[in-house]
Amino acid sequence: MSRLLSSRERSNIGRGREHHGPRLSKEVIMSDYRRARKRIEVTVGESVRIFRELQELSQNQLSEITGIPQSTISAIERDRVNLGVERAKVLARALKVHPAVLVFPNWDIKSESAA
């Protein structure tokens, strides 16, 4: 059910200030929410799929760019075929990422560095 706007609300609209309905309470109760994870675990295949989708490429398009058969890209994304160094380089170039991002998607530089 809609209501008529007050003269103040109508004048605000004319000044570029839109009416957004009643104001909401600013009180937020944090216990009502679950903390977001800072990191997620992904497989090599999932990382390839994620970066492919971020580039808005289909498997067929990625296949055309890289020369890697679409069926192989599909198998890589499902972790049925190992990525391998050479394919990682070719895919990384096409996806505009460093090969290490694809090969080591869960690498934590803070806890796994050699230093």
mmCIF file of N, CA and C in Angstrom:
data_model
loop_
_atom_site.group_PDB
_atom_site.id
_atom_site.type_symbol
_atom_site.label_atom_id
_atom_site.label_comp_id
_atom_site.label_asym_id
_atom_site.label_seq_id
_atom_site.Cartn_x
_atom_site.Cartn_y
_atom_site.Cartn_z
ATOM 1 N N MET A 1 0.845 -1.168 0.000
ATOM 2 C CA MET A 1 0.000 0.000 0.000
ATOM 3 C C MET A 1 0.893 1.235 0.000
ATOM 4 N N SER A 2 0.687 2.125 -0.931
ATOM 5 C CA SER A 2 1.502 3.331 -0.998
ATOM 6 C C SER A 2 0.831 4.454 -0.231
ATOM 7 N N ARG A 3 1.609 5.451 0.125
ATOM 8 C CA ARG A 3 1.057 6.603 0.829
ATOM 9 C C ARG A 3 1.494 7.853 0.096
ATOM 10 N N LEU A 4 0.843 8.926 0.361
ATOM 11 C CA LEU A 4 1.208 10.202 -0.243
ATOM 12 C C LEU A 4 2.440 10.750 0.453
ATOM 13 N N LEU A 5 3.307 11.393 -0.305
ATOM 14 C CA LEU A 5 4.501 12.002 0.265
ATOM 15 C C LEU A 5 4.154 13.340 0.889
ATOM 16 N N SER A 6 4.844 13.664 1.983
ATOM 17 C CA SER A 6 4.644 14.963 2.614
ATOM 18 C C SER A 6 5.264 16.039 1.731
ATOM 19 N N SER A 7 4.936 17.293 2.003
ATOM 20 C CA SER A 7 5.500 18.387 1.208
ATOM 21 C C SER A 7 7.022 18.426 1.361
ATOM 22 N N ARG A 8 7.531 18.102 2.537
ATOM 23 C CA ARG A 8 8.983 18.078 2.745
ATOM 24 C C ARG A 8 9.635 16.989 1.893
ATOM 25 N N GLU A 9 9.030 15.802 1.858
ATOM 26 C CA GLU A 9 9.563 14.709 1.047
ATOM 27 C C GLU A 9 9.526 15.064 -0.435
ATOM 28 N N ARG A 10 8.437 15.713 -0.869
ATOM 29 C CA ARG A 10 8.330 16.128 -2.273
ATOM 30 C C ARG A 10 9.399 17.159 -2.609
ATOM 31 N N SER A 11 9.674 18.095 -1.700
ATOM 32 C CA SER A 11 10.685 19.119 -1.980
ATOM 33 C C SER A 11 12.088 18.508 -1.995
ATOM 34 N N ASN A 12 12.334 17.506 -1.168
ATOM 35 C CA ASN A 12 13.633 16.827 -1.181
ATOM 36 C C ASN A 12 13.869 16.111 -2.503
ATOM 37 N N ILE A 13 12.836 15.526 -3.064
ATOM 38 C CA ILE A 13 12.967 14.849 -4.352
ATOM 39 C C ILE A 13 13.336 15.862 -5.420
ATOM 40 N N GLY A 14 12.738 17.023 -5.381
ATOM 41 C CA GLY A 14 13.048 18.071 -6.344
ATOM 42 C C GLY A 14 14.478 18.560 -6.235
ATOM 43 N N ARG A 15 15.089 18.398 -5.081
ATOM 44 C CA ARG A 15 16.479 18.827 -4.867
ATOM 45 C C ARG A 15 17.472 17.684 -5.090
ATOM 46 N N GLY A 16 16.997 16.590 -5.638
ATOM 47 C CA GLY A 16 17.886 15.467 -5.906
ATOM 48 C C GLY A 16 18.036 14.513 -4.738
ATOM 49 N N ARG A 17 17.289 14.750 -3.678
ATOM 50 C CA ARG A 17 17.322 13.843 -2.533
ATOM 51 C C ARG A 17 16.098 12.950 -2.615
ATOM 52 N N GLU A 18 16.324 11.688 -2.883
ATOM 53 C CA GLU A 18 15.199 10.780 -3.051
ATOM 54 C C GLU A 18 14.672 10.309 -1.712
ATOM 55 N N HIS A 19 13.421 9.940 -1.718
ATOM 56 C CA HIS A 19 12.779 9.380 -0.538
ATOM 57 C C HIS A 19 13.057 7.881 -0.504
ATOM 58 N N HIS A 20 13.577 7.394 0.599
ATOM 59 C CA HIS A 20 13.903 5.977 0.702
ATOM 60 C C HIS A 20 13.058 5.272 1.748
ATOM 61 N N GLY A 21 11.954 5.823 2.135
ATOM 62 C CA GLY A 21 11.091 5.169 3.108
ATOM 63 C C GLY A 21 11.533 5.462 4.527
ATOM 64 N N PRO A 22 10.974 4.740 5.488
ATOM 65 C CA PRO A 22 11.301 4.995 6.891
ATOM 66 C C PRO A 22 12.752 4.647 7.185
ATOM 67 N N ARG A 23 13.305 5.357 8.155
ATOM 68 C CA ARG A 23 14.697 5.104 8.526
ATOM 69 C C ARG A 23 14.792 3.799 9.306
ATOM 70 N N LEU A 24 15.870 3.092 9.071
ATOM 71 C CA LEU A 24 16.099 1.836 9.771
ATOM 72 C C LEU A 24 16.942 2.090 11.009
ATOM 73 N N SER A 25 16.757 1.249 11.983
ATOM 74 C CA SER A 25 17.557 1.347 13.195
ATOM 75 C C SER A 25 19.017 1.085 12.857
ATOM 76 N N LYS A 26 19.928 1.847 13.470
ATOM 77 C CA LYS A 26 21.356 1.672 13.214
ATOM 78 C C LYS A 26 21.958 0.599 14.109
ATOM 79 N N GLU A 27 21.180 0.079 15.029
ATOM 80 C CA GLU A 27 21.690 -0.918 15.950
ATOM 81 C C GLU A 27 21.901 -2.246 15.219
ATOM 82 N N VAL A 28 23.114 -2.762 15.322
ATOM 83 C CA VAL A 28 23.451 -4.047 14.722
ATOM 84 C C VAL A 28 23.908 -4.967 15.840
ATOM 85 N N ILE A 29 23.322 -6.119 15.908
ATOM 86 C CA ILE A 29 23.693 -7.081 16.935
ATOM 87 C C ILE A 29 24.602 -8.117 16.283
ATOM 88 N N MET A 30 25.882 -8.069 16.621
ATOM 89 C CA MET A 30 26.877 -8.909 15.959
ATOM 90 C C MET A 30 26.641 -10.395 16.191
ATOM 91 N N SER A 31 26.022 -10.757 17.308
ATOM 92 C CA SER A 31 25.786 -12.181 17.558
ATOM 93 C C SER A 31 24.768 -12.767 16.580
ATOM 94 N N ASP A 32 24.063 -11.912 15.859
ATOM 95 C CA ASP A 32 23.117 -12.389 14.846
ATOM 96 C C ASP A 32 23.818 -12.811 13.565
ATOM 97 N N TYR A 33 25.102 -12.526 13.458
ATOM 98 C CA TYR A 33 25.841 -12.796 12.227
ATOM 99 C C TYR A 33 26.994 -13.748 12.491
ATOM 100 N N ARG A 34 27.340 -14.506 11.476
ATOM 101 C CA ARG A 34 28.478 -15.411 11.548
ATOM 102 C C ARG A 34 29.680 -14.707 10.932
ATOM 103 N N ARG A 35 30.852 -14.861 11.528
ATOM 104 C CA ARG A 35 32.070 -14.247 10.981
ATOM 105 C C ARG A 35 32.392 -14.844 9.620
ATOM 106 N N ALA A 36 32.812 -13.992 8.708
ATOM 107 C CA ALA A 36 33.227 -14.454 7.383
ATOM 108 C C ALA A 36 34.611 -15.080 7.487
ATOM 109 N N ARG A 37 34.834 -16.092 6.684
ATOM 110 C CA ARG A 37 36.169 -16.691 6.652
ATOM 111 C C ARG A 37 37.101 -15.754 5.902
ATOM 112 N N LYS A 38 38.313 -15.653 6.384
ATOM 113 C CA LYS A 38 39.290 -14.794 5.718
ATOM 114 C C LYS A 38 39.912 -15.511 4.532
ATOM 115 N N ARG A 39 39.932 -16.838 4.572
ATOM 116 C CA ARG A 39 40.531 -17.627 3.501
ATOM 117 C C ARG A 39 39.629 -18.815 3.217
ATOM 118 N N ILE A 40 39.642 -19.237 1.979
ATOM 119 C CA ILE A 40 38.944 -20.466 1.633
ATOM 120 C C ILE A 40 39.938 -21.399 0.952
ATOM 121 N N GLU A 41 39.720 -22.668 1.090
ATOM 122 C CA GLU A 41 40.572 -23.666 0.453
ATOM 123 C C GLU A 41 39.994 -23.973 -0.921
ATOM 124 N N VAL A 42 40.808 -23.860 -1.947
ATOM 125 C CA VAL A 42 40.378 -24.219 -3.299
ATOM 126 C C VAL A 42 41.410 -25.157 -3.912
ATOM 127 N N THR A 43 40.941 -26.004 -4.807
ATOM 128 C CA THR A 43 41.847 -26.910 -5.512
ATOM 129 C C THR A 43 42.458 -26.171 -6.697
ATOM 130 N N VAL A 44 43.447 -26.798 -7.314
ATOM 131 C CA VAL A 44 44.066 -26.227 -8.512
ATOM 132 C C VAL A 44 43.005 -26.033 -9.593
ATOM 133 N N GLY A 45 42.172 -27.048 -9.791
ATOM 134 C CA GLY A 45 41.119 -26.958 -10.803
ATOM 135 C C GLY A 45 40.128 -25.846 -10.525
ATOM 136 N N GLU A 46 39.757 -25.697 -9.253
ATOM 137 C CA GLU A 46 38.836 -24.619 -8.889
ATOM 138 C C GLU A 46 39.459 -23.256 -9.149
ATOM 139 N N SER A 47 40.760 -23.126 -8.894
ATOM 140 C CA SER A 47 41.410 -21.836 -9.144
ATOM 141 C C SER A 47 41.397 -21.511 -10.636
ATOM 142 N N VAL A 48 41.612 -22.505 -11.484
ATOM 143 C CA VAL A 48 41.537 -22.277 -12.932
ATOM 144 C C VAL A 48 40.133 -21.824 -13.315
ATOM 145 N N ARG A 49 39.119 -22.518 -12.799
ATOM 146 C CA ARG A 49 37.732 -22.155 -13.116
ATOM 147 C C ARG A 49 37.397 -20.748 -12.626
ATOM 148 N N ILE A 50 37.814 -20.415 -11.415
ATOM 149 C CA ILE A 50 37.522 -19.096 -10.845
ATOM 150 C C ILE A 50 38.129 -17.994 -11.708
ATOM 151 N N PHE A 51 39.401 -18.139 -12.060
ATOM 152 C CA PHE A 51 40.043 -17.101 -12.878
ATOM 153 C C PHE A 51 39.468 -17.058 -14.289
ATOM 154 N N ARG A 52 39.074 -18.205 -14.827
ATOM 155 C CA ARG A 52 38.435 -18.218 -16.150
ATOM 156 C C ARG A 52 37.117 -17.448 -16.094
ATOM 157 N N GLU A 53 36.327 -17.707 -15.058
ATOM 158 C CA GLU A 53 35.046 -17.016 -14.922
ATOM 159 C C GLU A 53 35.235 -15.526 -14.657
ATOM 160 N N LEU A 54 36.258 -15.156 -13.898
ATOM 161 C CA LEU A 54 36.532 -13.733 -13.668
ATOM 162 C C LEU A 54 36.880 -13.012 -14.963
ATOM 163 N N GLN A 55 37.497 -13.721 -15.894
ATOM 164 C CA GLN A 55 37.814 -13.147 -17.209
ATOM 165 C C GLN A 55 36.618 -13.249 -18.160
ATOM 166 N N GLU A 56 35.518 -13.807 -17.655
ATOM 167 C CA GLU A 56 34.284 -13.988 -18.431
ATOM 168 C C GLU A 56 34.535 -14.785 -19.710
ATOM 169 N N LEU A 57 35.290 -15.870 -19.549
ATOM 170 C CA LEU A 57 35.591 -16.754 -20.667
ATOM 171 C C LEU A 57 34.885 -18.090 -20.472
ATOM 172 N N SER A 58 34.397 -18.656 -21.557
ATOM 173 C CA SER A 58 33.879 -20.020 -21.516
ATOM 174 C C SER A 58 35.061 -20.973 -21.668
ATOM 175 N N GLN A 59 34.825 -22.236 -21.390
ATOM 176 C CA GLN A 59 35.888 -23.218 -21.606
ATOM 177 C C GLN A 59 36.278 -23.254 -23.079
ATOM 178 N N ASN A 60 35.301 -23.129 -23.967
ATOM 179 C CA ASN A 60 35.596 -23.125 -25.407
ATOM 180 C C ASN A 60 36.461 -21.929 -25.796
ATOM 181 N N GLN A 61 36.154 -20.759 -25.253
ATOM 182 C CA GLN A 61 36.949 -19.568 -25.559
ATOM 183 C C GLN A 61 38.377 -19.718 -25.040
ATOM 184 N N LEU A 62 38.509 -20.239 -23.817
ATOM 185 C CA LEU A 62 39.843 -20.451 -23.252
ATOM 186 C C LEU A 62 40.611 -21.473 -24.088
ATOM 187 N N SER A 63 39.915 -22.464 -24.573
ATOM 188 C CA SER A 63 40.529 -23.465 -25.439
ATOM 189 C C SER A 63 41.068 -22.832 -26.720
ATOM 190 N N GLU A 64 40.285 -21.943 -27.314
ATOM 191 C CA GLU A 64 40.718 -21.262 -28.542
ATOM 192 C C GLU A 64 41.947 -20.392 -28.291
ATOM 193 N N ILE A 65 41.975 -19.712 -27.154
ATOM 194 C CA ILE A 65 43.091 -18.817 -26.824
ATOM 195 C C ILE A 65 44.368 -19.606 -26.552
ATOM 196 N N THR A 66 44.232 -20.727 -25.842
ATOM 197 C CA THR A 66 45.406 -21.464 -25.369
ATOM 198 C C THR A 66 45.838 -22.615 -26.273
ATOM 199 N N GLY A 67 44.925 -23.110 -27.073
ATOM 200 C CA GLY A 67 45.233 -24.304 -27.862
ATOM 201 C C GLY A 67 45.091 -25.593 -27.065
ATOM 202 N N ILE A 68 44.656 -25.483 -25.820
ATOM 203 C CA ILE A 68 44.403 -26.662 -24.985
ATOM 204 C C ILE A 68 42.969 -27.112 -25.268
ATOM 205 N N PRO A 69 42.755 -28.389 -25.575
ATOM 206 C CA PRO A 69 41.396 -28.846 -25.877
ATOM 207 C C PRO A 69 40.414 -28.539 -24.745
ATOM 208 N N GLN A 70 39.184 -28.211 -25.112
ATOM 209 C CA GLN A 70 38.147 -27.892 -24.125
ATOM 210 C C GLN A 70 37.959 -29.051 -23.157
ATOM 211 N N SER A 71 38.021 -30.274 -23.639
ATOM 212 C CA SER A 71 37.843 -31.443 -22.768
ATOM 213 C C SER A 71 38.952 -31.516 -21.714
ATOM 214 N N THR A 72 40.154 -31.100 -22.076
ATOM 215 C CA THR A 72 41.269 -31.085 -21.119
ATOM 216 C C THR A 72 41.062 -29.979 -20.086
ATOM 217 N N ILE A 73 40.596 -28.813 -20.536
ATOM 218 C CA ILE A 73 40.308 -27.717 -19.596
ATOM 219 C C ILE A 73 39.233 -28.160 -18.610
ATOM 220 N N SER A 74 38.201 -28.818 -19.114
ATOM 221 C CA SER A 74 37.145 -29.332 -18.249
ATOM 222 C C SER A 74 37.715 -30.321 -17.235
ATOM 223 N N ALA A 75 38.573 -31.224 -17.686
ATOM 224 C CA ALA A 75 39.179 -32.210 -16.787
ATOM 225 C C ALA A 75 40.085 -31.546 -15.752
ATOM 226 N N ILE A 76 40.805 -30.507 -16.155
ATOM 227 C CA ILE A 76 41.654 -29.760 -15.210
ATOM 228 C C ILE A 76 40.778 -29.113 -14.142
ATOM 229 N N GLU A 77 39.698 -28.465 -14.570
ATOM 230 C CA GLU A 77 38.816 -27.779 -13.618
ATOM 231 C C GLU A 77 38.142 -28.754 -12.658
ATOM 232 N N ARG A 78 37.963 -29.997 -13.064
ATOM 233 C CA ARG A 78 37.370 -31.017 -12.191
ATOM 234 C C ARG A 78 38.446 -31.814 -11.448
ATOM 235 N N ASP A 79 39.703 -31.387 -11.575
ATOM 236 C CA ASP A 79 40.843 -32.039 -10.914
ATOM 237 C C ASP A 79 40.995 -33.497 -11.329
ATOM 238 N N ARG A 80 40.644 -33.802 -12.556
ATOM 239 C CA ARG A 80 40.802 -35.156 -13.100
ATOM 240 C C ARG A 80 42.129 -35.302 -13.848
ATOM 241 N N VAL A 81 42.721 -34.175 -14.223
ATOM 242 C CA VAL A 81 44.000 -34.154 -14.941
ATOM 243 C C VAL A 81 44.907 -33.173 -14.215
ATOM 244 N N ASN A 82 46.165 -33.558 -14.025
ATOM 245 C CA ASN A 82 47.126 -32.639 -13.410
ATOM 246 C C ASN A 82 47.386 -31.461 -14.339
ATOM 247 N N LEU A 83 47.531 -30.303 -13.748
ATOM 248 C CA LEU A 83 47.745 -29.094 -14.533
ATOM 249 C C LEU A 83 49.092 -29.132 -15.249
ATOM 250 N N GLY A 84 50.156 -29.420 -14.557
ATOM 251 C CA GLY A 84 51.480 -29.467 -15.169
ATOM 252 C C GLY A 84 52.041 -28.072 -15.401
ATOM 253 N N VAL A 85 53.360 -27.978 -15.433
ATOM 254 C CA VAL A 85 54.044 -26.688 -15.531
ATOM 255 C C VAL A 85 53.746 -25.981 -16.849
ATOM 256 N N GLU A 86 53.870 -26.685 -17.955
ATOM 257 C CA GLU A 86 53.675 -26.034 -19.262
ATOM 258 C C GLU A 86 52.242 -25.549 -19.442
ATOM 259 N N ARG A 87 51.273 -26.386 -19.085
ATOM 260 C CA ARG A 87 49.870 -25.950 -19.189
ATOM 261 C C ARG A 87 49.594 -24.799 -18.232
ATOM 262 N N ALA A 88 50.207 -24.832 -17.044
ATOM 263 C CA ALA A 88 50.021 -23.743 -16.079
ATOM 264 C C ALA A 88 50.494 -22.426 -16.670
ATOM 265 N N LYS A 89 51.634 -22.441 -17.355
ATOM 266 C CA LYS A 89 52.152 -21.207 -17.967
ATOM 267 C C LYS A 89 51.221 -20.698 -19.059
ATOM 268 N N VAL A 90 50.750 -21.607 -19.906
ATOM 269 C CA VAL A 90 49.862 -21.217 -21.008
ATOM 270 C C VAL A 90 48.545 -20.666 -20.460
ATOM 271 N N LEU A 91 47.956 -21.365 -19.493
ATOM 272 C CA LEU A 91 46.688 -20.907 -18.909
ATOM 273 C C LEU A 91 46.873 -19.593 -18.157
ATOM 274 N N ALA A 92 47.959 -19.473 -17.412
ATOM 275 C CA ALA A 92 48.216 -18.244 -16.655
ATOM 276 C C ALA A 92 48.321 -17.044 -17.582
ATOM 277 N N ARG A 93 49.000 -17.220 -18.701
ATOM 278 C CA ARG A 93 49.127 -16.122 -19.666
ATOM 279 C C ARG A 93 47.737 -15.712 -20.174
ATOM 280 N N ALA A 94 46.913 -16.689 -20.515
ATOM 281 C CA ALA A 94 45.570 -16.404 -21.031
ATOM 282 C C ALA A 94 44.667 -15.795 -19.962
ATOM 283 N N LEU A 95 44.853 -16.213 -18.709
ATOM 284 C CA LEU A 95 44.000 -15.734 -17.615
ATOM 285 C C LEU A 95 44.572 -14.499 -16.922
ATOM 286 N N LYS A 96 45.746 -14.056 -17.372
ATOM 287 C CA LYS A 96 46.382 -12.837 -16.858
ATOM 288 C C LYS A 96 46.709 -12.919 -15.367
ATOM 289 N N VAL A 97 47.257 -14.072 -14.974
ATOM 290 C CA VAL A 97 47.705 -14.272 -13.597
ATOM 291 C C VAL A 97 49.085 -14.922 -13.631
ATOM 292 N N HIS A 98 49.768 -14.906 -12.509
ATOM 293 C CA HIS A 98 51.054 -15.595 -12.396
ATOM 294 C C HIS A 98 50.768 -17.099 -12.301
ATOM 295 N N PRO A 99 51.585 -17.942 -12.934
ATOM 296 C CA PRO A 99 51.346 -19.394 -12.875
ATOM 297 C C PRO A 99 51.254 -19.946 -11.453
ATOM 298 N N ALA A 100 52.000 -19.361 -10.526
ATOM 299 C CA ALA A 100 51.964 -19.842 -9.141
ATOM 300 C C ALA A 100 50.578 -19.701 -8.524
ATOM 301 N N VAL A 101 49.824 -18.713 -8.964
ATOM 302 C CA VAL A 101 48.469 -18.517 -8.444
ATOM 303 C C VAL A 101 47.596 -19.720 -8.795
ATOM 304 N N LEU A 102 47.825 -20.295 -9.964
ATOM 305 C CA LEU A 102 47.057 -21.465 -10.384
ATOM 306 C C LEU A 102 47.581 -22.746 -9.739
ATOM 307 N N VAL A 103 48.902 -22.890 -9.686
ATOM 308 C CA VAL A 103 49.515 -24.128 -9.213
ATOM 309 C C VAL A 103 49.454 -24.260 -7.692
ATOM 310 N N PHE A 104 49.578 -23.141 -6.977
ATOM 311 C CA PHE A 104 49.565 -23.145 -5.510
ATOM 312 C C PHE A 104 48.468 -22.213 -4.984
ATOM 313 N N PRO A 105 47.194 -22.538 -5.206
ATOM 314 C CA PRO A 105 46.128 -21.603 -4.830
ATOM 315 C C PRO A 105 45.997 -21.370 -3.328
ATOM 316 N N ASN A 106 46.474 -22.300 -2.504
ATOM 317 C CA ASN A 106 46.311 -22.168 -1.051
ATOM 318 C C ASN A 106 47.600 -21.782 -0.336
ATOM 319 N N TRP A 107 48.593 -21.349 -1.083
ATOM 320 C CA TRP A 107 49.879 -20.993 -0.486
ATOM 321 C C TRP A 107 49.706 -19.808 0.444
ATOM 322 N N ASP A 108 50.159 -19.965 1.677
ATOM 323 C CA ASP A 108 50.104 -18.886 2.666
ATOM 324 C C ASP A 108 51.520 -18.380 2.869
ATOM 325 N N ILE A 109 51.817 -17.243 2.308
ATOM 326 C CA ILE A 109 53.171 -16.691 2.324
ATOM 327 C C ILE A 109 53.690 -16.494 3.749
ATOM 328 N N LYS A 110 52.813 -16.168 4.692
ATOM 329 C CA LYS A 110 53.257 -15.906 6.063
ATOM 330 C C LYS A 110 53.717 -17.178 6.770
ATOM 331 N N SER A 111 52.983 -18.265 6.588
ATOM 332 C CA SER A 111 53.322 -19.482 7.328
ATOM 333 C C SER A 111 54.180 -20.461 6.541
ATOM 334 N N GLU A 112 54.308 -20.281 5.223
ATOM 335 C CA GLU A 112 55.019 -21.270 4.425
ATOM 336 C C GLU A 112 56.254 -20.726 3.717
ATOM 337 N N SER A 113 56.671 -19.525 4.051
ATOM 338 C CA SER A 113 57.858 -18.973 3.391
ATOM 339 C C SER A 113 59.115 -19.647 3.933
ATOM 340 N N ALA A 114 60.164 -19.606 3.146
ATOM 341 C CA ALA A 114 61.416 -20.271 3.509
ATOM 342 C C ALA A 114 62.194 -19.511 4.576
ATOM 343 N N ALA A 115 61.895 -18.262 4.786
ATOM 344 C CA ALA A 115 62.662 -17.428 5.720
ATOM 345 C C ALA A 115 62.397 -17.738 7.156
#
